[in-house]
Amino acid sequence: MPSFAQVCAHSFPSVGLSPPEWEVSLRDDVRGGVDTLWIGEEDGGEEDGGVVAGCRLFRYQQWISGVRMPMTGLSTVAISATHRRRGLAGDLVATGLREARATGDAVSALYPFRTSFYHRLGYGMSGEVRQYRVRPRDLPDNPARRHVEIADTPEARADIPSIYDRWVPAQTGQVVRGRRAWELVWQQDTRHAAIYRADPDRATGYVVFRYLTDDRRGGRAIDVEEIVWLDPAARAALYGWLASLADQWDFILYRAHPEESFVEFLRELCYPAEGIPPWHSWFPTSNVLAGPMFRILDVERAWGERRVDPEWSLTLALELHDPQIPENEGEWTLRLDEGRVHVRRGASGPADLRLALPIDVLSRIFIGALAPSAAVMAGLADVVGTAPVLALDRALRLPLPWTFDRF
Ligand SMILES: CC(C)(COP(=O)(O)OP(=O)(O)OC[C@H]1O[C@@H](n2cnc3c(N)ncnc32)[C@H](O)[C@@H]1OP(=O)(O)O)[C@@H](O)C(=O)NCCC(=O)NCCS
């Protein structure tokens, strides 16, 4: 532990922890302690080698197609500052992924320090949000804002997890949160929450936010970290409440899911972004932020649990390339029928479609970040077959993925 803590202190100086503080943090994290560490030691011959590499393999569950998939959250990849550029991080992650698969995880997700590094390890981009910077008065007022309450104590926040739990199964890529996971959301009480109660016993929406108190003129903002509603009334009330803060706050930073139609609520659509090249009379409205990457660890288990549109019944043959996980490599047959996927090893019998593709592309298709037809049009997958690829698009379609939790 002391030697890995030292590797972490040199690898993540901006976190500001000393090696002993790293040790405490690695042992006791709400997401898991020593059991989540995956460590690489230098081969010291007869002697014990020192720890030169390590990462954390958190065990999460991620909602995909209405099912909780056991997911490895890869985090804290750190290589000793004197052992870089020898392929150690690549080896560490590849062996960690095989271990995670062996212990039963079907998929994995991470936030990359550099996308090309994890792309080579089979991960594909799997989440985008549109970041808006809106003036509060550009949101619509709503009389139901009177039913929005600040929830700053554990008692006042008690209804929030149950709103999240009712909302999350229909999302793609969000993470199942236990009691301790919520402690991370509040970040030692530096975040606030507001909750909407349609009536005293029925809470149907909440917003988690921070204050950005930059004193420069125009720099005071409400940073919306997450916002969840179970019905349109809750959404309208929460927007109305944010609009009512106009005299105190210059703008609201809001990250919208690409399919939530946020712009329909805005009175004015201009994003005050400096330095964006103009395109004739077109103007910027938001920034696109990309975050998580995603990978299938176990083809058979992941597809066996994935739900598909029951209207579509077809047989898909896969020729899959996975350099890190040999059990995934090669031929697979997926029979999509009555909303389920029946997975068989090998190329058995005739198929309506045959796709040849690498694991990162299949992973993006799996989580709904990329339609099969888009993969083919981008030259990421080769296709032959009698059925139109659009049939596969429809069968596999999910809401676009996103993930609030960071690890
Ligand atoms: C990011 C980090 C983990 C990479 O570790 P690393 O062991 O140097 O990584 P690798 O050697 O496996 O790969 C890095 C690059 O070196 C290349 N490389 C591997 N062996 C090499 C060699 N013998 N000679 C030259 N380059 C080599 C790899 O191909 C890779 O390049 P590419 O991704 O552009 O194709 C390390 O720099 C680190 O700990 N950084 C600080 C902490 C951090 O940012 N962690 C990630 C966030 S969670």
GROMACS .gro file of C-alpha atoms and ligand atoms in nm:
model
  455
    1MET     CA    1   0.000   0.000   0.000
    2PRO     CA    2   0.265   0.261   0.086
    3SER     CA    3   0.444   0.213  -0.245
    4PHE     CA    4   0.123   0.229  -0.453
    5ALA     CA    5   0.014   0.535  -0.251
    6GLN     CA    6   0.341   0.699  -0.353
    7VAL     CA    7   0.279   0.612  -0.721
    8CYS     CA    8  -0.066   0.775  -0.688
    9ALA     CA    9   0.076   1.090  -0.523
   10HIS     CA   10   0.311   1.137  -0.820
   11SER     CA   11   0.047   1.044  -1.078
   12PHE     CA   12  -0.235   1.267  -0.947
   13PRO     CA   13  -0.065   1.569  -0.782
   14SER     CA   14  -0.368   1.789  -0.851
   15VAL     CA   15  -0.574   1.578  -0.607
   16GLY     CA   16  -0.347   1.725  -0.338
   17LEU     CA   17  -0.312   1.411  -0.119
   18SER     CA   18   0.015   1.305   0.046
   19PRO     CA   19   0.113   0.934   0.019
   20PRO     CA   20  -0.028   0.855   0.368
   21GLU     CA   21  -0.353   1.032   0.275
   22TRP     CA   22  -0.366   0.834  -0.048
   23GLU     CA   23  -0.332   0.516   0.155
   24VAL     CA   24  -0.634   0.608   0.367
   25SER     CA   25  -0.834   0.704   0.060
   26LEU     CA   26  -0.748   0.381  -0.124
   27ARG     CA   27  -0.838   0.167   0.176
   28ASP     CA   28  -1.167   0.337   0.254
   29ASP     CA   29  -1.352   0.466  -0.049
   30VAL     CA   30  -1.731   0.452  -0.064
   31ARG     CA   31  -1.690   0.273  -0.397
   32GLY     CA   32  -1.471  -0.002  -0.251
   33GLY     CA   33  -1.138  -0.041  -0.073
   34VAL     CA   34  -0.839  -0.272  -0.107
   35ASP     CA   35  -1.055  -0.534  -0.283
   36THR     CA   36  -1.084  -0.302  -0.584
   37LEU     CA   37  -0.707  -0.256  -0.632
   38TRP     CA   38  -0.530  -0.420  -0.923
   39ILE     CA   39  -0.158  -0.389  -0.872
   40GLY     CA   40   0.154  -0.447  -1.086
   41GLU     CA   41   0.488  -0.527  -0.924
   42GLU     CA   42   0.829  -0.507  -1.083
   43ASP     CA   43   0.981  -0.849  -1.134
   44GLY     CA   44   1.251  -0.843  -0.866
   45GLY     CA   45   1.389  -1.194  -0.926
   46GLU     CA   46   1.454  -1.350  -0.587
   47GLU     CA   47   1.365  -1.024  -0.413
   48ASP     CA   48   1.013  -0.879  -0.397
   49GLY     CA   49   0.980  -0.611  -0.662
   50GLY     CA   50   0.824  -0.274  -0.577
   51VAL     CA   51   0.476  -0.168  -0.687
   52VAL     CA   52   0.512   0.023  -1.014
   53ALA     CA   53   0.156   0.007  -1.149
   54GLY     CA   54  -0.199   0.000  -1.025
   55CYS     CA   55  -0.560   0.089  -1.088
   56ARG     CA   56  -0.900   0.047  -0.928
   57LEU     CA   57  -1.168  -0.186  -1.061
   58PHE     CA   58  -1.492  -0.064  -0.901
   59ARG     CA   59  -1.793  -0.293  -0.917
   60TYR     CA   60  -2.097  -0.104  -1.038
   61GLN     CA   61  -2.421  -0.190  -1.208
   62GLN     CA   62  -2.522   0.008  -1.514
   63TRP     CA   63  -2.871   0.037  -1.661
   64ILE     CA   64  -2.882  -0.070  -2.026
   65SER     CA   65  -3.210  -0.159  -2.202
   66GLY     CA   66  -3.394  -0.167  -1.869
   67VAL     CA   67  -3.151  -0.424  -1.726
   68ARG     CA   68  -2.878  -0.376  -1.462
   69MET     CA   69  -2.553  -0.493  -1.619
   70PRO     CA   70  -2.265  -0.578  -1.383
   71MET     CA   71  -2.004  -0.320  -1.481
   72THR     CA   72  -1.638  -0.263  -1.395
   73GLY     CA   73  -1.566   0.107  -1.344
   74LEU     CA   74  -1.198   0.148  -1.430
   75SER     CA   75  -1.034   0.427  -1.236
   76THR     CA   76  -0.706   0.564  -1.097
   77VAL     CA   77  -0.477   0.405  -1.357
   78ALA     CA   78  -0.130   0.503  -1.236
   79ILE     CA   79   0.219   0.402  -1.345
   80SER     CA   80   0.533   0.492  -1.152
   81ALA     CA   81   0.682   0.811  -1.293
   82THR     CA   82   1.004   0.618  -1.369
   83HIS     CA   83   0.830   0.337  -1.560
   84ARG     CA   84   0.625   0.517  -1.824
   85ARG     CA   85   0.610   0.441  -2.197
   86ARG     CA   86   0.698   0.075  -2.163
   87GLY     CA   87   0.350  -0.058  -2.222
   88LEU     CA   88   0.280  -0.111  -1.850
   89ALA     CA   89  -0.053   0.076  -1.839
   90GLY     CA   90  -0.178  -0.114  -2.143
   91ASP     CA   91  -0.081  -0.447  -1.982
   92LEU     CA   92  -0.226  -0.350  -1.646
   93VAL     CA   93  -0.564  -0.258  -1.795
   94ALA     CA   94  -0.579  -0.561  -2.025
   95THR     CA   95  -0.507  -0.804  -1.739
   96GLY     CA   96  -0.749  -0.614  -1.513
   97LEU     CA   97  -1.025  -0.648  -1.772
   98ARG     CA   98  -0.971  -1.023  -1.799
   99GLU     CA   99  -0.986  -1.048  -1.420
  100ALA     CA  100  -1.305  -0.840  -1.408
  101ARG     CA  101  -1.465  -1.063  -1.669
  102ALA     CA  102  -1.361  -1.374  -1.477
  103THR     CA  103  -1.528  -1.238  -1.163
  104GLY     CA  104  -1.856  -1.193  -1.350
  105ASP     CA  105  -1.868  -0.840  -1.487
  106ALA     CA  106  -2.029  -0.817  -1.831
  107VAL     CA  107  -1.922  -0.463  -1.930
  108SER     CA  108  -1.684  -0.185  -1.828
  109ALA     CA  109  -1.688   0.195  -1.833
  110LEU     CA  110  -1.436   0.470  -1.762
  111TYR     CA  111  -1.356   0.837  -1.808
  112PRO     CA  112  -1.046   0.863  -2.030
  113PHE     CA  113  -0.738   1.078  -1.973
  114ARG     CA  114  -0.688   1.031  -2.350
  115THR     CA  115  -0.942   0.861  -2.574
  116SER     CA  116  -0.689   0.704  -2.816
  117PHE     CA  117  -0.523   0.514  -2.531
  118TYR     CA  118  -0.846   0.340  -2.428
  119HIS     CA  119  -0.965   0.302  -2.784
  120ARG     CA  120  -0.670   0.071  -2.839
  121LEU     CA  121  -0.790  -0.130  -2.536
  122GLY     CA  122  -1.135  -0.185  -2.687
  123TYR     CA  123  -1.334   0.105  -2.536
  124GLY     CA  124  -1.560   0.328  -2.747
  125MET     CA  125  -1.715   0.669  -2.675
  126SER     CA  126  -2.047   0.625  -2.498
  127GLY     CA  127  -2.198   0.951  -2.380
  128GLU     CA  128  -2.254   1.307  -2.488
  129VAL     CA  129  -2.431   1.602  -2.334
  130ARG     CA  130  -2.502   1.949  -2.465
  131GLN     CA  131  -2.380   2.215  -2.226
  132TYR     CA  132  -2.593   2.529  -2.225
  133ARG     CA  133  -2.518   2.859  -2.057
  134VAL     CA  134  -2.854   3.029  -2.021
  135ARG     CA  135  -2.973   3.338  -1.840
  136PRO     CA  136  -3.228   3.241  -1.574
  137ARG     CA  137  -3.485   3.470  -1.737
  138ASP     CA  138  -3.464   3.269  -2.059
  139LEU     CA  139  -3.624   2.976  -1.879
  140PRO     CA  140  -4.005   2.979  -1.846
  141ASP     CA  141  -4.161   3.079  -1.517
  142ASN     CA  142  -4.414   2.839  -1.370
  143PRO     CA  143  -4.647   2.886  -1.072
  144ALA     CA  144  -4.567   2.537  -0.945
  145ARG     CA  145  -4.223   2.665  -0.844
  146ARG     CA  146  -4.389   2.738  -0.509
  147HIS     CA  147  -4.373   2.364  -0.447
  148VAL     CA  148  -3.993   2.352  -0.485
  149GLU     CA  149  -3.800   2.321  -0.157
  150ILE     CA  150  -3.431   2.341  -0.077
  151ALA     CA  151  -3.314   2.002   0.055
  152ASP     CA  152  -2.987   2.056   0.240
  153THR     CA  153  -3.019   1.807   0.526
  154PRO     CA  154  -3.015   1.425   0.504
  155GLU     CA  155  -3.383   1.422   0.615
  156ALA     CA  156  -3.488   1.671   0.349
  157ARG     CA  157  -3.297   1.475   0.083
  158ALA     CA  158  -3.448   1.141   0.187
  159ASP     CA  159  -3.690   1.127  -0.109
  160ILE     CA  160  -3.425   1.195  -0.374
  161PRO     CA  161  -3.286   0.839  -0.409
  162SER     CA  162  -3.635   0.703  -0.468
  163ILE     CA  163  -3.700   0.958  -0.745
  164TYR     CA  164  -3.369   0.857  -0.903
  165ASP     CA  165  -3.456   0.486  -0.869
  166ARG     CA  166  -3.787   0.535  -1.047
  167TRP     CA  167  -3.629   0.741  -1.323
  168VAL     CA  168  -3.311   0.547  -1.394
  169PRO     CA  169  -3.431   0.214  -1.545
  170ALA     CA  170  -3.545   0.393  -1.862
  171GLN     CA  171  -3.207   0.567  -1.901
  172THR     CA  172  -2.912   0.416  -2.084
  173GLY     CA  173  -2.578   0.405  -1.904
  174GLN     CA  174  -2.671   0.551  -1.566
  175VAL     CA  175  -2.540   0.371  -1.261
  176VAL     CA  176  -2.730   0.196  -0.982
  177ARG     CA  177  -2.670   0.397  -0.663
  178GLY     CA  178  -2.665   0.243  -0.318
  179ARG     CA  179  -2.681   0.444   0.003
  180ARG     CA  180  -2.307   0.515   0.011
  181ALA     CA  181  -2.299   0.619  -0.355
  182TRP     CA  182  -2.523   0.912  -0.261
  183GLU     CA  183  -2.255   1.039  -0.021
  184LEU     CA  184  -2.040   1.105  -0.326
  185VAL     CA  185  -2.319   1.304  -0.490
  186TRP     CA  186  -2.330   1.546  -0.197
  187GLN     CA  187  -1.951   1.580  -0.198
  188GLN     CA  188  -1.923   1.658   0.172
  189ASP     CA  189  -2.219   1.892   0.154
  190THR     CA  190  -2.062   2.122  -0.104
  191ARG     CA  191  -2.354   2.049  -0.335
  192HIS     CA  192  -2.713   2.151  -0.279
  193ALA     CA  193  -3.043   2.005  -0.383
  194ALA     CA  194  -3.391   2.132  -0.451
  195ILE     CA  195  -3.688   1.900  -0.464
  196TYR     CA  196  -4.033   1.938  -0.619
  197ARG     CA  197  -4.335   1.807  -0.428
  198ALA     CA  198  -4.657   1.805  -0.623
  199ASP     CA  199  -4.819   1.754  -0.283
  200PRO     CA  200  -4.654   1.702   0.057
  201ASP     CA  201  -4.635   1.323   0.016
  202ARG     CA  202  -4.533   1.308  -0.346
  203ALA     CA  203  -4.187   1.420  -0.462
  204THR     CA  204  -4.145   1.383  -0.838
  205GLY     CA  205  -3.835   1.580  -0.933
  206TYR     CA  206  -3.507   1.716  -0.803
  207VAL     CA  207  -3.205   1.917  -0.904
  208VAL     CA  208  -2.850   1.884  -0.764
  209PHE     CA  209  -2.647   2.200  -0.808
  210ARG     CA  210  -2.347   2.405  -0.698
  211TYR     CA  211  -2.301   2.779  -0.673
  212LEU     CA  212  -2.021   2.925  -0.885
  213THR     CA  213  -1.948   3.246  -0.700
  214ASP     CA  214  -1.706   3.411  -0.936
  215ASP     CA  215  -1.727   3.778  -0.839
  216ARG     CA  216  -1.632   3.905  -1.183
  217ARG     CA  217  -1.917   4.078  -1.353
  218GLY     CA  218  -2.138   3.819  -1.518
  219GLY     CA  219  -1.962   3.523  -1.356
  220ARG     CA  220  -2.210   3.417  -1.087
  221ALA     CA  221  -2.381   3.093  -1.180
  222ILE     CA  222  -2.588   2.798  -1.075
  223ASP     CA  223  -2.412   2.486  -1.199
  224VAL     CA  224  -2.676   2.215  -1.246
  225GLU     CA  225  -2.503   1.883  -1.176
  226GLU     CA  226  -2.807   1.666  -1.228
  227ILE     CA  227  -3.175   1.721  -1.281
  228VAL     CA  228  -3.439   1.449  -1.280
  229TRP     CA  229  -3.813   1.464  -1.329
  230LEU     CA  230  -4.076   1.191  -1.334
  231ASP     CA  231  -4.337   1.397  -1.517
  232PRO     CA  232  -4.358   1.721  -1.720
  233ALA     CA  233  -4.508   1.911  -1.424
  234ALA     CA  234  -4.198   1.845  -1.213
  235ARG     CA  235  -3.975   1.957  -1.497
  236ALA     CA  236  -4.169   2.279  -1.551
  237ALA     CA  237  -4.168   2.355  -1.178
  238LEU     CA  238  -3.791   2.304  -1.147
  239TYR     CA  239  -3.724   2.524  -1.452
  240GLY     CA  240  -3.963   2.786  -1.307
  241TRP     CA  241  -3.771   2.780  -0.980
  242LEU     CA  242  -3.435   2.824  -1.161
  243ALA     CA  243  -3.587   3.115  -1.357
  244SER     CA  244  -3.690   3.282  -1.031
  245LEU     CA  245  -3.324   3.314  -0.926
  246ALA     CA  246  -3.255   3.572  -1.199
  247ASP     CA  247  -3.174   3.861  -0.964
  248GLN     CA  248  -2.898   3.671  -0.788
  249TRP     CA  249  -2.738   3.464  -1.064
  250ASP     CA  250  -2.608   3.569  -1.405
  251PHE     CA  251  -2.643   3.235  -1.576
  252ILE     CA  252  -2.726   2.870  -1.535
  253LEU     CA  253  -2.488   2.604  -1.656
  254TYR     CA  254  -2.702   2.314  -1.772
  255ARG     CA  255  -2.599   1.985  -1.934
  256ALA     CA  256  -2.883   1.842  -2.137
  257HIS     CA  257  -2.927   1.492  -2.265
  258PRO     CA  258  -2.924   1.520  -2.648
  259GLU     CA  259  -3.280   1.383  -2.671
  260GLU     CA  260  -3.446   1.585  -2.393
  261SER     CA  261  -3.545   1.882  -2.614
  262PHE     CA  262  -3.408   2.140  -2.373
  263VAL     CA  263  -3.416   2.415  -2.636
  264GLU     CA  264  -3.795   2.396  -2.650
  265PHE     CA  265  -3.797   2.568  -2.310
  266LEU     CA  266  -3.561   2.854  -2.392
  267ARG     CA  267  -3.678   3.201  -2.479
  268GLU     CA  268  -3.343   3.289  -2.635
  269LEU     CA  269  -3.103   3.040  -2.784
  270CYS     CA  270  -2.765   3.207  -2.808
  271TYR     CA  271  -2.463   3.047  -2.636
  272PRO     CA  272  -2.213   3.319  -2.546
  273ALA     CA  273  -1.906   3.124  -2.659
  274GLU     CA  274  -1.588   3.305  -2.750
  275GLY     CA  275  -1.366   3.190  -3.031
  276ILE     CA  276  -1.607   2.955  -3.208
  277PRO     CA  277  -1.555   2.992  -3.585
  278PRO     CA  278  -1.874   3.135  -3.739
  279TRP     CA  279  -2.048   2.960  -4.027
  280HIS     CA  280  -2.222   3.235  -4.222
  281SER     CA  281  -2.530   3.333  -4.022
  282TRP     CA  282  -2.526   3.026  -3.797
  283PHE     CA  283  -2.461   3.082  -3.428
  284PRO     CA  284  -2.357   2.853  -3.140
  285THR     CA  285  -2.627   2.735  -2.899
  286SER     CA  286  -2.438   2.488  -2.682
  287ASN     CA  287  -2.115   2.297  -2.643
  288VAL     CA  288  -2.102   1.923  -2.691
  289LEU     CA  289  -1.921   1.746  -2.407
  290ALA     CA  290  -1.811   1.385  -2.439
  291GLY     CA  291  -1.730   1.183  -2.128
  292PRO     CA  292  -1.756   0.812  -2.066
  293MET     CA  293  -1.613   0.525  -2.268
  294PHE     CA  294  -1.760   0.177  -2.262
  295ARG     CA  295  -1.654  -0.178  -2.341
  296ILE     CA  296  -1.812  -0.521  -2.345
  297LEU     CA  297  -1.611  -0.763  -2.129
  298ASP     CA  298  -1.820  -1.076  -2.181
  299VAL     CA  299  -2.000  -1.101  -2.517
  300GLU     CA  300  -2.214  -1.395  -2.417
  301ARG     CA  301  -2.329  -1.255  -2.083
  302ALA     CA  302  -2.378  -0.895  -2.202
  303TRP     CA  303  -2.585  -0.983  -2.510
  304GLY     CA  304  -2.768  -1.256  -2.320
  305GLU     CA  305  -2.901  -0.988  -2.082
  306ARG     CA  306  -2.960  -0.709  -2.338
  307ARG     CA  307  -3.324  -0.645  -2.433
  308VAL     CA  308  -3.413  -0.557  -2.793
  309ASP     CA  309  -3.726  -0.437  -2.971
  310PRO     CA  310  -3.965  -0.736  -2.972
  311GLU     CA  311  -4.108  -0.627  -3.311
  312TRP     CA  312  -3.791  -0.741  -3.484
  313SER     CA  313  -3.678  -1.097  -3.522
  314LEU     CA  314  -3.352  -1.168  -3.704
  315THR     CA  315  -3.027  -1.363  -3.691
  316LEU     CA  316  -2.702  -1.173  -3.678
  317ALA     CA  317  -2.362  -1.335  -3.736
  318LEU     CA  318  -2.063  -1.155  -3.586
  319GLU     CA  319  -1.699  -1.180  -3.666
  320LEU     CA  320  -1.548  -1.002  -3.371
  321HIS     CA  321  -1.196  -0.879  -3.311
  322ASP     CA  322  -1.097  -0.841  -2.943
  323PRO     CA  323  -0.719  -0.831  -2.891
  324GLN     CA  324  -0.743  -0.812  -2.509
  325ILE     CA  325  -1.005  -1.078  -2.425
  326PRO     CA  326  -0.955  -1.401  -2.623
  327GLU     CA  327  -1.290  -1.546  -2.508
  328ASN     CA  328  -1.467  -1.275  -2.710
  329GLU     CA  329  -1.259  -1.309  -3.025
  330GLY     CA  330  -1.406  -1.482  -3.332
  331GLU     CA  331  -1.747  -1.592  -3.457
  332TRP     CA  332  -2.077  -1.547  -3.274
  333THR     CA  333  -2.440  -1.593  -3.370
  334LEU     CA  334  -2.702  -1.367  -3.211
  335ARG     CA  335  -3.066  -1.461  -3.263
  336LEU     CA  336  -3.292  -1.166  -3.184
  337ASP     CA  337  -3.636  -1.294  -3.099
  338GLU     CA  338  -3.928  -1.173  -2.886
  339GLY     CA  339  -3.721  -0.900  -2.725
  340ARG     CA  340  -3.433  -1.125  -2.616
  341VAL     CA  341  -3.098  -1.220  -2.768
  342HIS     CA  342  -2.998  -1.587  -2.785
  343VAL     CA  343  -2.620  -1.604  -2.807
  344ARG     CA  344  -2.431  -1.896  -2.960
  345ARG     CA  345  -2.059  -1.941  -3.016
  346GLY     CA  346  -1.955  -1.987  -3.380
  347ALA     CA  347  -2.124  -1.931  -3.714
  348SER     CA  348  -2.419  -2.168  -3.688
  349GLY     CA  349  -2.669  -2.171  -3.973
  350PRO     CA  350  -2.778  -1.898  -4.211
  351ALA     CA  351  -2.783  -1.538  -4.088
  352ASP     CA  352  -2.988  -1.238  -4.208
  353LEU     CA  353  -2.687  -1.013  -4.154
  354ARG     CA  354  -2.318  -1.070  -4.101
  355LEU     CA  355  -2.108  -0.799  -3.937
  356ALA     CA  356  -1.728  -0.798  -3.906
  357LEU     CA  357  -1.616  -0.544  -3.649
  358PRO     CA  358  -1.380  -0.471  -3.356
  359ILE     CA  359  -1.493  -0.484  -2.992
  360ASP     CA  360  -1.501  -0.103  -2.945
  361VAL     CA  361  -1.753  -0.068  -3.229
  362LEU     CA  362  -1.968  -0.357  -3.106
  363SER     CA  363  -1.957  -0.203  -2.758
  364ARG     CA  364  -2.086   0.130  -2.887
  365ILE     CA  365  -2.363  -0.045  -3.079
  366PHE     CA  366  -2.451  -0.244  -2.765
  367ILE     CA  367  -2.498   0.062  -2.546
  368GLY     CA  368  -2.684   0.259  -2.813
  369ALA     CA  369  -2.410   0.517  -2.877
  370LEU     CA  370  -2.381   0.415  -3.244
  371ALA     CA  371  -2.640   0.274  -3.482
  372PRO     CA  372  -2.519  -0.029  -3.682
  373SER     CA  373  -2.593   0.156  -4.008
  374ALA     CA  374  -2.381   0.451  -3.892
  375ALA     CA  375  -2.097   0.210  -3.809
  376VAL     CA  376  -2.118   0.065  -4.159
  377MET     CA  377  -2.137   0.410  -4.324
  378ALA     CA  378  -1.829   0.521  -4.127
  379GLY     CA  379  -1.634   0.216  -4.241
  380LEU     CA  380  -1.612   0.085  -3.884
  381ALA     CA  381  -1.792  -0.242  -3.960
  382ASP     CA  382  -1.820  -0.459  -4.271
  383VAL     CA  383  -2.160  -0.596  -4.352
  384VAL     CA  384  -2.304  -0.863  -4.580
  385GLY     CA  385  -2.655  -1.001  -4.577
  386THR     CA  386  -3.004  -0.996  -4.706
  387ALA     CA  387  -3.175  -0.794  -4.432
  388PRO     CA  388  -3.138  -0.416  -4.436
  389VAL     CA  389  -2.902  -0.284  -4.169
  390LEU     CA  390  -3.183  -0.043  -4.077
  391ALA     CA  391  -3.377  -0.342  -3.939
  392LEU     CA  392  -3.090  -0.401  -3.699
  393ASP     CA  393  -3.084  -0.029  -3.610
  394ARG     CA  394  -3.448  -0.050  -3.509
  395ALA     CA  395  -3.412  -0.375  -3.320
  396LEU     CA  396  -3.122  -0.245  -3.108
  397ARG     CA  397  -3.231   0.115  -3.064
  398LEU     CA  398  -3.201   0.264  -2.711
  399PRO     CA  399  -3.211   0.616  -2.573
  400LEU     CA  400  -2.863   0.767  -2.617
  401PRO     CA  401  -2.632   0.684  -2.326
  402TRP     CA  402  -2.511   0.916  -2.050
  403THR     CA  403  -2.376   0.877  -1.698
  404PHE     CA  404  -2.392   1.127  -1.410
  405ASP     CA  405  -2.152   0.935  -1.186
  406ARG     CA  406  -1.780   0.992  -1.230
  407PHE     CA  407  -1.508   0.752  -1.121
  408LIG     C1  408  -0.141   0.762  -1.832
  408LIG     C2  409  -0.044   0.660  -1.783
  408LIG     C3  410  -0.118   0.559  -1.694
  408LIG     C4  411   0.017   0.584  -1.900
  408LIG     O1  412   0.108   0.485  -1.852
  408LIG     P1  413   0.219   0.417  -1.946
  408LIG     O2  414   0.263   0.291  -1.879
  408LIG     O3  415   0.320   0.515  -1.985
  408LIG     O4  416   0.132   0.377  -2.073
  408LIG     P2  417   0.173   0.275  -2.188
  408LIG     O5  418   0.322   0.263  -2.193
  408LIG     O6  419   0.097   0.149  -2.174
  408LIG     O7  420   0.116   0.352  -2.312
  408LIG     C5  421   0.145   0.489  -2.336
  408LIG     C6  422   0.193   0.507  -2.477
  408LIG     O8  423   0.329   0.463  -2.485
  408LIG     C7  424   0.341   0.375  -2.593
  408LIG     N1  425   0.449   0.279  -2.562
  408LIG     C8  426   0.435   0.156  -2.505
  408LIG     N2  427   0.555   0.098  -2.496
  408LIG     C9  428   0.645   0.185  -2.546
  408LIG    C10  429   0.784   0.182  -2.565
  408LIG     N3  430   0.857   0.074  -2.530
  408LIG     N4  431   0.844   0.290  -2.619
  408LIG    C11  432   0.774   0.399  -2.656
  408LIG     N5  433   0.639   0.407  -2.641
  408LIG    C12  434   0.576   0.300  -2.587
  408LIG    C13  435   0.207   0.309  -2.602
  408LIG     O9  436   0.189   0.253  -2.731
  408LIG    C14  437   0.116   0.425  -2.577
  408LIG    O10  438   0.102   0.508  -2.691
  408LIG     P3  439  -0.038   0.534  -2.764
  408LIG    O11  440  -0.150   0.519  -2.666
  408LIG    O12  441  -0.025   0.672  -2.813
  408LIG    O13  442  -0.045   0.434  -2.874
  408LIG    C15  443   0.073   0.726  -1.704
  408LIG    O14  444   0.129   0.828  -1.784
  408LIG    C16  445   0.028   0.787  -1.572
  408LIG    O15  446   0.030   0.722  -1.468
  408LIG     N6  447  -0.012   0.916  -1.578
  408LIG    C17  448  -0.058   0.994  -1.464
  408LIG    C18  449  -0.189   0.943  -1.410
  408LIG    C19  450  -0.301   0.944  -1.513
  408LIG    O16  451  -0.322   1.043  -1.582
  408LIG     N7  452  -0.374   0.832  -1.521
  408LIG    C20  453  -0.483   0.814  -1.610
  408LIG    C21  454  -0.609   0.869  -1.557
  408LIG     S1  455  -0.711   0.758  -1.467
   0.00000   0.00000   0.00000
